Amino acid sequence: MDNAKPGDEIIIAKGTYTPKGKYSIKRHITLAPRFYSKKNGTKKNPIIIRGEKASARPILQGPSKKYDGYVFLLEGNYWIIKDLVLRSGSKGLVLDNANNVTINNVEIHDIASEGIHVRDGSSNTTITKCSLHHLGVKNPGNGEGVYIGSDAKEHNGNFNPFCNNTVIKNCKFGPNISAEAIDVKEEVDGARIFKNTFTAKGIVGDSRNDSFIDVKGINTYIYNNTFTVDNAGVNAGVDVIQKKSKKNQKPIKKTGYRVAVFKNTFNLGKNGSKIPIIRFKGGKPFDIHMWNNTRKPNSKEPVLFFSDKITKSCPSWSTVSCKGAKSSTATNTKSVTYTLSPNPASELLKISGISSTNIIATIYDIHGKLLLNNVLRRENMSINVSTLLSGTYILTLSGSEINESRLISIK
């Protein structure tokens, strides 16, 4: 791993591997890992580390029950990690500034805290066909399955919070994940969580850890999953939280909006009538949508936790197919007369005539690629477009009184 080059394939035979020593990583609060690399692959020639046989995966671990460091820390781009078992560490697999990494058919268990931590600016991570269980065995309050991003208190120099476009699919979460199965932190954009199975057996069920998924980021999609409540500690399916920065912290901009939860099955058990699919747990989340979810046994969504603020239909901004679901645009907005100036614009595009706050403004190119995403407040209804090249773009405005698109020009 120390000498890996683009295109290299590191193949590990069946067996158990326990290094005697650890790497010394003198950087922020990172603990020393047992397995480590900072080498980069490329898009065409990723570095691959894998078990020799998918049916007999080798085990990479720290000393049994010692939990004194990460099992595996990666600080390189374009890796494929597959067909392995990671166990007996403070954390299982940590990505720090490691972009375009695929984690496939990896089992992670017997870990003191989190199973997988996607951290410090690591974007475009794909986690597929993985199994995570028996996490948080020493630190139950920090025993998440997959933790994406970092807490705001670590954003002032320790970690880059923008860990975007994480995909989690076809994975099995539980039993005995002591905290949330997935925690999407503030400033994280574009997480997609689908076709996974979750069991709540073993969750601690305290005031911090009593749902399957926490969402504090934006543009989060949760769909086609199966959730099973087999523990009294579960009080909600998905918690949506808008975080506010504290004194001496950087301002938090991307938090608690644009969350879509749809086509999931929730096996809620005997107390199911009291469990909401979505709960607002902090701040004032907005633009939250859910539709076509199945509650078993069937019951109405509890009228609490600001459920009247959840839109029961597909949002116009969704980049995931809403086939079979009604659009939210026709039933939740009204016609608003507003003006854009100047148009064409070169630096600031000002919007006038909208009285509400928390308007989401997105700009796409003519092929539908997202280029800018802003939350506009009543006191500053303007968008900085100075980074865009001259041409024609699509501006979409969405909020409580508006949801429409218009062509704009940049000069």
JSON list of N, CA, C and O in Angstrom, two decimals, residues 243-286:
[
{"chain": "A", "resi": 243, "resn": "LYS", "atom": "N", "xyz": [-28.85, 22.73, 11.44]},
{"chain": "A", "resi": 243, "resn": "LYS", "atom": "CA", "xyz": [-27.83, 23.12, 12.42]},
{"chain": "A", "resi": 243, "resn": "LYS", "atom": "C", "xyz": [-27.51, 24.62, 12.30]},
{"chain": "A", "resi": 243, "resn": "LYS", "atom": "O", "xyz": [-27.48, 25.18, 11.21]},
{"chain": "A", "resi": 244, "resn": "LYS", "atom": "N", "xyz": [-27.25, 25.23, 13.43]},
{"chain": "A", "resi": 244, "resn": "LYS", "atom": "CA", "xyz": [-26.82, 26.61, 13.47]},
{"chain": "A", "resi": 244, "resn": "LYS", "atom": "C", "xyz": [-25.41, 26.67, 14.03]},
{"chain": "A", "resi": 244, "resn": "LYS", "atom": "O", "xyz": [-25.07, 25.95, 14.97]},
{"chain": "A", "resi": 245, "resn": "SER", "atom": "N", "xyz": [-24.60, 27.53, 13.43]},
{"chain": "A", "resi": 245, "resn": "SER", "atom": "CA", "xyz": [-23.22, 27.64, 13.90]},
{"chain": "A", "resi": 245, "resn": "SER", "atom": "C", "xyz": [-23.18, 28.34, 15.25]},
{"chain": "A", "resi": 245, "resn": "SER", "atom": "O", "xyz": [-24.03, 29.18, 15.57]},
{"chain": "A", "resi": 246, "resn": "LYS", "atom": "N", "xyz": [-22.22, 27.97, 16.06]},
{"chain": "A", "resi": 246, "resn": "LYS", "atom": "CA", "xyz": [-22.04, 28.57, 17.37]},
{"chain": "A", "resi": 246, "resn": "LYS", "atom": "C", "xyz": [-20.91, 29.59, 17.32]},
{"chain": "A", "resi": 246, "resn": "LYS", "atom": "O", "xyz": [-20.25, 29.77, 16.30]},
{"chain": "A", "resi": 247, "resn": "LYS", "atom": "N", "xyz": [-20.70, 30.27, 18.40]},
{"chain": "A", "resi": 247, "resn": "LYS", "atom": "CA", "xyz": [-19.66, 31.29, 18.47]},
{"chain": "A", "resi": 247, "resn": "LYS", "atom": "C", "xyz": [-18.31, 30.69, 18.09]},
{"chain": "A", "resi": 247, "resn": "LYS", "atom": "O", "xyz": [-17.96, 29.60, 18.50]},
{"chain": "A", "resi": 248, "resn": "ASN", "atom": "N", "xyz": [-17.57, 31.43, 17.27]},
{"chain": "A", "resi": 248, "resn": "ASN", "atom": "CA", "xyz": [-16.23, 31.05, 16.80]},
{"chain": "A", "resi": 248, "resn": "ASN", "atom": "C", "xyz": [-16.26, 29.89, 15.79]},
{"chain": "A", "resi": 248, "resn": "ASN", "atom": "O", "xyz": [-15.21, 29.33, 15.48]},
{"chain": "A", "resi": 249, "resn": "GLN", "atom": "N", "xyz": [-17.44, 29.52, 15.30]},
{"chain": "A", "resi": 249, "resn": "GLN", "atom": "CA", "xyz": [-17.53, 28.52, 14.24]},
{"chain": "A", "resi": 249, "resn": "GLN", "atom": "C", "xyz": [-17.80, 29.20, 12.90]},
{"chain": "A", "resi": 249, "resn": "GLN", "atom": "O", "xyz": [-18.39, 30.28, 12.86]},
{"chain": "A", "resi": 250, "resn": "LYS", "atom": "N", "xyz": [-17.39, 28.55, 11.84]},
{"chain": "A", "resi": 250, "resn": "LYS", "atom": "CA", "xyz": [-17.73, 29.06, 10.52]},
{"chain": "A", "resi": 250, "resn": "LYS", "atom": "C", "xyz": [-19.24, 29.00, 10.30]},
{"chain": "A", "resi": 250, "resn": "LYS", "atom": "O", "xyz": [-19.89, 28.09, 10.79]},
{"chain": "A", "resi": 251, "resn": "PRO", "atom": "N", "xyz": [-19.81, 29.97, 9.56]},
{"chain": "A", "resi": 251, "resn": "PRO", "atom": "CA", "xyz": [-21.25, 29.91, 9.29]},
{"chain": "A", "resi": 251, "resn": "PRO", "atom": "C", "xyz": [-21.62, 28.63, 8.54]},
{"chain": "A", "resi": 251, "resn": "PRO", "atom": "O", "xyz": [-20.87, 28.17, 7.67]},
{"chain": "A", "resi": 252, "resn": "ILE", "atom": "N", "xyz": [-22.73, 28.04, 8.91]},
{"chain": "A", "resi": 252, "resn": "ILE", "atom": "CA", "xyz": [-23.22, 26.83, 8.24]},
{"chain": "A", "resi": 252, "resn": "ILE", "atom": "C", "xyz": [-24.27, 27.23, 7.21]},
{"chain": "A", "resi": 252, "resn": "ILE", "atom": "O", "xyz": [-25.26, 27.87, 7.55]},
{"chain": "A", "resi": 253, "resn": "LYS", "atom": "N", "xyz": [-24.06, 26.88, 5.96]},
{"chain": "A", "resi": 253, "resn": "LYS", "atom": "CA", "xyz": [-24.98, 27.28, 4.89]},
{"chain": "A", "resi": 253, "resn": "LYS", "atom": "C", "xyz": [-25.85, 26.13, 4.39]},
{"chain": "A", "resi": 253, "resn": "LYS", "atom": "O", "xyz": [-27.03, 26.31, 4.12]},
{"chain": "A", "resi": 254, "resn": "LYS", "atom": "N", "xyz": [-25.27, 24.96, 4.25]},
{"chain": "A", "resi": 254, "resn": "LYS", "atom": "CA", "xyz": [-26.01, 23.83, 3.68]},
{"chain": "A", "resi": 254, "resn": "LYS", "atom": "C", "xyz": [-26.47, 22.90, 4.79]},
{"chain": "A", "resi": 254, "resn": "LYS", "atom": "O", "xyz": [-25.74, 21.99, 5.20]},
{"chain": "A", "resi": 255, "resn": "THR", "atom": "N", "xyz": [-27.68, 23.14, 5.27]},
{"chain": "A", "resi": 255, "resn": "THR", "atom": "CA", "xyz": [-28.17, 22.31, 6.37]},
{"chain": "A", "resi": 255, "resn": "THR", "atom": "C", "xyz": [-29.69, 22.30, 6.42]},
{"chain": "A", "resi": 255, "resn": "THR", "atom": "O", "xyz": [-30.34, 23.34, 6.28]},
{"chain": "A", "resi": 256, "resn": "GLY", "atom": "N", "xyz": [-30.26, 21.10, 6.54]},
{"chain": "A", "resi": 256, "resn": "GLY", "atom": "CA", "xyz": [-31.68, 20.95, 6.86]},
{"chain": "A", "resi": 256, "resn": "GLY", "atom": "C", "xyz": [-32.67, 21.32, 5.80]},
{"chain": "A", "resi": 256, "resn": "GLY", "atom": "O", "xyz": [-33.79, 21.73, 6.13]},
{"chain": "A", "resi": 257, "resn": "TYR", "atom": "N", "xyz": [-32.33, 21.20, 4.53]},
{"chain": "A", "resi": 257, "resn": "TYR", "atom": "CA", "xyz": [-33.34, 21.44, 3.50]},
{"chain": "A", "resi": 257, "resn": "TYR", "atom": "C", "xyz": [-33.11, 20.52, 2.29]},
{"chain": "A", "resi": 257, "resn": "TYR", "atom": "O", "xyz": [-32.06, 19.91, 2.15]},
{"chain": "A", "resi": 258, "resn": "ARG", "atom": "N", "xyz": [-34.14, 20.43, 1.48]},
{"chain": "A", "resi": 258, "resn": "ARG", "atom": "CA", "xyz": [-34.15, 19.55, 0.32]},
{"chain": "A", "resi": 258, "resn": "ARG", "atom": "C", "xyz": [-33.82, 18.10, 0.69]},
{"chain": "A", "resi": 258, "resn": "ARG", "atom": "O", "xyz": [-32.75, 17.57, 0.37]},
{"chain": "A", "resi": 259, "resn": "VAL", "atom": "N", "xyz": [-34.77, 17.47, 1.37]},
{"chain": "A", "resi": 259, "resn": "VAL", "atom": "CA", "xyz": [-34.67, 16.06, 1.73]},
{"chain": "A", "resi": 259, "resn": "VAL", "atom": "C", "xyz": [-35.88, 15.34, 1.15]},
{"chain": "A", "resi": 259, "resn": "VAL", "atom": "O", "xyz": [-37.01, 15.80, 1.31]},
{"chain": "A", "resi": 260, "resn": "ALA", "atom": "N", "xyz": [-35.66, 14.24, 0.46]},
{"chain": "A", "resi": 260, "resn": "ALA", "atom": "CA", "xyz": [-36.73, 13.46, -0.17]},
{"chain": "A", "resi": 260, "resn": "ALA", "atom": "C", "xyz": [-36.69, 12.03, 0.36]},
{"chain": "A", "resi": 260, "resn": "ALA", "atom": "O", "xyz": [-35.66, 11.35, 0.24]},
{"chain": "A", "resi": 261, "resn": "VAL", "atom": "N", "xyz": [-37.82, 11.58, 0.93]},
{"chain": "A", "resi": 261, "resn": "VAL", "atom": "CA", "xyz": [-37.93, 10.23, 1.50]},
{"chain": "A", "resi": 261, "resn": "VAL", "atom": "C", "xyz": [-39.12, 9.56, 0.83]},
{"chain": "A", "resi": 261, "resn": "VAL", "atom": "O", "xyz": [-40.26, 9.98, 1.02]},
{"chain": "A", "resi": 262, "resn": "PHE", "atom": "N", "xyz": [-38.88, 8.50, 0.05]},
{"chain": "A", "resi": 262, "resn": "PHE", "atom": "CA", "xyz": [-39.97, 7.95, -0.75]},
{"chain": "A", "resi": 262, "resn": "PHE", "atom": "C", "xyz": [-39.75, 6.47, -1.09]},
{"chain": "A", "resi": 262, "resn": "PHE", "atom": "O", "xyz": [-38.62, 5.99, -1.10]},
{"chain": "A", "resi": 263, "resn": "LYS", "atom": "N", "xyz": [-40.85, 5.80, -1.28]},
{"chain": "A", "resi": 263, "resn": "LYS", "atom": "CA", "xyz": [-40.88, 4.39, -1.71]},
{"chain": "A", "resi": 263, "resn": "LYS", "atom": "C", "xyz": [-40.11, 3.47, -0.75]},
{"chain": "A", "resi": 263, "resn": "LYS", "atom": "O", "xyz": [-39.54, 2.46, -1.17]},
{"chain": "A", "resi": 264, "resn": "ASN", "atom": "N", "xyz": [-40.09, 3.81, 0.53]},
{"chain": "A", "resi": 264, "resn": "ASN", "atom": "CA", "xyz": [-39.48, 2.95, 1.53]},
{"chain": "A", "resi": 264, "resn": "ASN", "atom": "C", "xyz": [-40.54, 2.12, 2.24]},
{"chain": "A", "resi": 264, "resn": "ASN", "atom": "O", "xyz": [-41.72, 2.49, 2.28]},
{"chain": "A", "resi": 265, "resn": "THR", "atom": "N", "xyz": [-40.13, 1.01, 2.84]},
{"chain": "A", "resi": 265, "resn": "THR", "atom": "CA", "xyz": [-41.01, 0.21, 3.68]},
{"chain": "A", "resi": 265, "resn": "THR", "atom": "C", "xyz": [-40.52, 0.30, 5.12]},
{"chain": "A", "resi": 265, "resn": "THR", "atom": "O", "xyz": [-39.34, 0.04, 5.41]},
{"chain": "A", "resi": 266, "resn": "PHE", "atom": "N", "xyz": [-41.44, 0.67, 6.02]},
{"chain": "A", "resi": 266, "resn": "PHE", "atom": "CA", "xyz": [-41.12, 0.80, 7.43]},
{"chain": "A", "resi": 266, "resn": "PHE", "atom": "C", "xyz": [-41.91, -0.26, 8.20]},
{"chain": "A", "resi": 266, "resn": "PHE", "atom": "O", "xyz": [-43.13, -0.17, 8.32]},
{"chain": "A", "resi": 267, "resn": "ASN", "atom": "N", "xyz": [-41.22, -1.29, 8.68]},
{"chain": "A", "resi": 267, "resn": "ASN", "atom": "CA", "xyz": [-41.82, -2.29, 9.56]},
{"chain": "A", "resi": 267, "resn": "ASN", "atom": "C", "xyz": [-41.74, -1.75, 10.98]},
{"chain": "A", "resi": 267, "resn": "ASN", "atom": "O", "xyz": [-40.70, -1.85, 11.64]},
{"chain": "A", "resi": 268, "resn": "LEU", "atom": "N", "xyz": [-42.84, -1.20, 11.47]},
{"chain": "A", "resi": 268, "resn": "LEU", "atom": "CA", "xyz": [-42.82, -0.36, 12.66]},
{"chain": "A", "resi": 268, "resn": "LEU", "atom": "C", "xyz": [-43.11, -1.09, 13.96]},
{"chain": "A", "resi": 268, "resn": "LEU", "atom": "O", "xyz": [-42.93, -0.53, 15.04]},
{"chain": "A", "resi": 269, "resn": "GLY", "atom": "N", "xyz": [-43.59, -2.32, 13.88]},
{"chain": "A", "resi": 269, "resn": "GLY", "atom": "CA", "xyz": [-43.83, -3.07, 15.10]},
{"chain": "A", "resi": 269, "resn": "GLY", "atom": "C", "xyz": [-45.06, -2.61, 15.86]},
{"chain": "A", "resi": 269, "resn": "GLY", "atom": "O", "xyz": [-45.88, -1.82, 15.37]},
{"chain": "A", "resi": 270, "resn": "LYS", "atom": "N", "xyz": [-45.18, -3.04, 17.11]},
{"chain": "A", "resi": 270, "resn": "LYS", "atom": "CA", "xyz": [-46.41, -2.83, 17.88]},
{"chain": "A", "resi": 270, "resn": "LYS", "atom": "C", "xyz": [-46.64, -1.38, 18.27]},
{"chain": "A", "resi": 270, "resn": "LYS", "atom": "O", "xyz": [-47.77, -0.98, 18.55]},
{"chain": "A", "resi": 271, "resn": "ASN", "atom": "N", "xyz": [-45.59, -0.56, 18.32]},
{"chain": "A", "resi": 271, "resn": "ASN", "atom": "CA", "xyz": [-45.75, 0.85, 18.65]},
{"chain": "A", "resi": 271, "resn": "ASN", "atom": "C", "xyz": [-45.69, 1.75, 17.42]},
{"chain": "A", "resi": 271, "resn": "ASN", "atom": "O", "xyz": [-45.44, 2.95, 17.52]},
{"chain": "A", "resi": 272, "resn": "GLY", "atom": "N", "xyz": [-45.95, 1.16, 16.27]},
{"chain": "A", "resi": 272, "resn": "GLY", "atom": "CA", "xyz": [-45.78, 1.87, 15.00]},
{"chain": "A", "resi": 272, "resn": "GLY", "atom": "C", "xyz": [-46.61, 3.12, 14.84]},
{"chain": "A", "resi": 272, "resn": "GLY", "atom": "O", "xyz": [-46.20, 4.07, 14.17]},
{"chain": "A", "resi": 273, "resn": "SER", "atom": "N", "xyz": [-47.78, 3.15, 15.44]},
{"chain": "A", "resi": 273, "resn": "SER", "atom": "CA", "xyz": [-48.66, 4.32, 15.27]},
{"chain": "A", "resi": 273, "resn": "SER", "atom": "C", "xyz": [-48.07, 5.58, 15.89]},
{"chain": "A", "resi": 273, "resn": "SER", "atom": "O", "xyz": [-48.50, 6.69, 15.59]},
{"chain": "A", "resi": 274, "resn": "LYS", "atom": "N", "xyz": [-47.07, 5.42, 16.76]},
{"chain": "A", "resi": 274, "resn": "LYS", "atom": "CA", "xyz": [-46.45, 6.57, 17.42]},
{"chain": "A", "resi": 274, "resn": "LYS", "atom": "C", "xyz": [-45.16, 7.01, 16.74]},
{"chain": "A", "resi": 274, "resn": "LYS", "atom": "O", "xyz": [-44.54, 8.00, 17.16]},
{"chain": "A", "resi": 275, "resn": "ILE", "atom": "N", "xyz": [-44.73, 6.29, 15.72]},
{"chain": "A", "resi": 275, "resn": "ILE", "atom": "CA", "xyz": [-43.42, 6.56, 15.10]},
{"chain": "A", "resi": 275, "resn": "ILE", "atom": "C", "xyz": [-43.61, 7.29, 13.77]},
{"chain": "A", "resi": 275, "resn": "ILE", "atom": "O", "xyz": [-44.17, 6.73, 12.83]},
{"chain": "A", "resi": 276, "resn": "PRO", "atom": "N", "xyz": [-43.14, 8.53, 13.65]},
{"chain": "A", "resi": 276, "resn": "PRO", "atom": "CA", "xyz": [-43.22, 9.23, 12.37]},
{"chain": "A", "resi": 276, "resn": "PRO", "atom": "C", "xyz": [-42.13, 8.76, 11.42]},
{"chain": "A", "resi": 276, "resn": "PRO", "atom": "O", "xyz": [-41.04, 8.38, 11.86]},
{"chain": "A", "resi": 277, "resn": "ILE", "atom": "N", "xyz": [-42.42, 8.79, 10.14]},
{"chain": "A", "resi": 277, "resn": "ILE", "atom": "CA", "xyz": [-41.38, 8.49, 9.15]},
{"chain": "A", "resi": 277, "resn": "ILE", "atom": "C", "xyz": [-40.33, 9.58, 9.17]},
{"chain": "A", "resi": 277, "resn": "ILE", "atom": "O", "xyz": [-39.12, 9.32, 9.14]},
{"chain": "A", "resi": 278, "resn": "ILE", "atom": "N", "xyz": [-40.78, 10.84, 9.21]},
{"chain": "A", "resi": 278, "resn": "ILE", "atom": "CA", "xyz": [-39.85, 11.98, 9.28]},
{"chain": "A", "resi": 278, "resn": "ILE", "atom": "C", "xyz": [-40.17, 12.79, 10.53]},
{"chain": "A", "resi": 278, "resn": "ILE", "atom": "O", "xyz": [-41.33, 13.07, 10.83]},
{"chain": "A", "resi": 279, "resn": "ARG", "atom": "N", "xyz": [-39.13, 13.18, 11.23]},
{"chain": "A", "resi": 279, "resn": "ARG", "atom": "CA", "xyz": [-39.28, 14.03, 12.40]},
{"chain": "A", "resi": 279, "resn": "ARG", "atom": "C", "xyz": [-38.34, 15.22, 12.28]},
{"chain": "A", "resi": 279, "resn": "ARG", "atom": "O", "xyz": [-37.18, 15.06, 11.91]},
{"chain": "A", "resi": 280, "resn": "PHE", "atom": "N", "xyz": [-38.83, 16.42, 12.57]},
{"chain": "A", "resi": 280, "resn": "PHE", "atom": "CA", "xyz": [-37.98, 17.60, 12.65]},
{"chain": "A", "resi": 280, "resn": "PHE", "atom": "C", "xyz": [-37.43, 17.66, 14.07]},
{"chain": "A", "resi": 280, "resn": "PHE", "atom": "O", "xyz": [-38.18, 17.87, 15.02]},
{"chain": "A", "resi": 281, "resn": "LYS", "atom": "N", "xyz": [-36.13, 17.51, 14.19]},
{"chain": "A", "resi": 281, "resn": "LYS", "atom": "CA", "xyz": [-35.55, 17.38, 15.53]},
{"chain": "A", "resi": 281, "resn": "LYS", "atom": "C", "xyz": [-34.77, 18.60, 15.99]},
{"chain": "A", "resi": 281, "resn": "LYS", "atom": "O", "xyz": [-34.36, 18.67, 17.15]},
{"chain": "A", "resi": 282, "resn": "GLY", "atom": "N", "xyz": [-34.54, 19.56, 15.10]},
{"chain": "A", "resi": 282, "resn": "GLY", "atom": "CA", "xyz": [-33.80, 20.74, 15.50]},
{"chain": "A", "resi": 282, "resn": "GLY", "atom": "C", "xyz": [-33.81, 21.80, 14.43]},
{"chain": "A", "resi": 282, "resn": "GLY", "atom": "O", "xyz": [-33.83, 21.49, 13.23]},
{"chain": "A", "resi": 283, "resn": "GLY", "atom": "N", "xyz": [-33.82, 23.09, 14.84]},
{"chain": "A", "resi": 283, "resn": "GLY", "atom": "CA", "xyz": [-33.86, 24.18, 13.90]},
{"chain": "A", "resi": 283, "resn": "GLY", "atom": "C", "xyz": [-35.20, 24.25, 13.18]},
{"chain": "A", "resi": 283, "resn": "GLY", "atom": "O", "xyz": [-36.23, 23.82, 13.70]},
{"chain": "A", "resi": 284, "resn": "LYS", "atom": "N", "xyz": [-35.17, 24.76, 11.96]},
{"chain": "A", "resi": 284, "resn": "LYS", "atom": "CA", "xyz": [-36.38, 24.91, 11.15]},
{"chain": "A", "resi": 284, "resn": "LYS", "atom": "C", "xyz": [-36.15, 24.34, 9.75]},
{"chain": "A", "resi": 284, "resn": "LYS", "atom": "O", "xyz": [-36.00, 25.08, 8.77]},
{"chain": "A", "resi": 285, "resn": "PRO", "atom": "N", "xyz": [-36.09, 23.02, 9.62]},
{"chain": "A", "resi": 285, "resn": "PRO", "atom": "CA", "xyz": [-35.91, 22.42, 8.30]},
{"chain": "A", "resi": 285, "resn": "PRO", "atom": "C", "xyz": [-37.02, 22.85, 7.34]},
{"chain": "A", "resi": 285, "resn": "PRO", "atom": "O", "xyz": [-38.15, 23.11, 7.76]},
{"chain": "A", "resi": 286, "resn": "PHE", "atom": "N", "xyz": [-36.71, 22.91, 6.06]},
{"chain": "A", "resi": 286, "resn": "PHE", "atom": "CA", "xyz": [-37.72, 23.29, 5.07]},
{"chain": "A", "resi": 286, "resn": "PHE", "atom": "C", "xyz": [-37.46, 22.58, 3.75]},
{"chain": "A", "resi": 286, "resn": "PHE", "atom": "O", "xyz": [-36.38, 22.03, 3.52]}
]
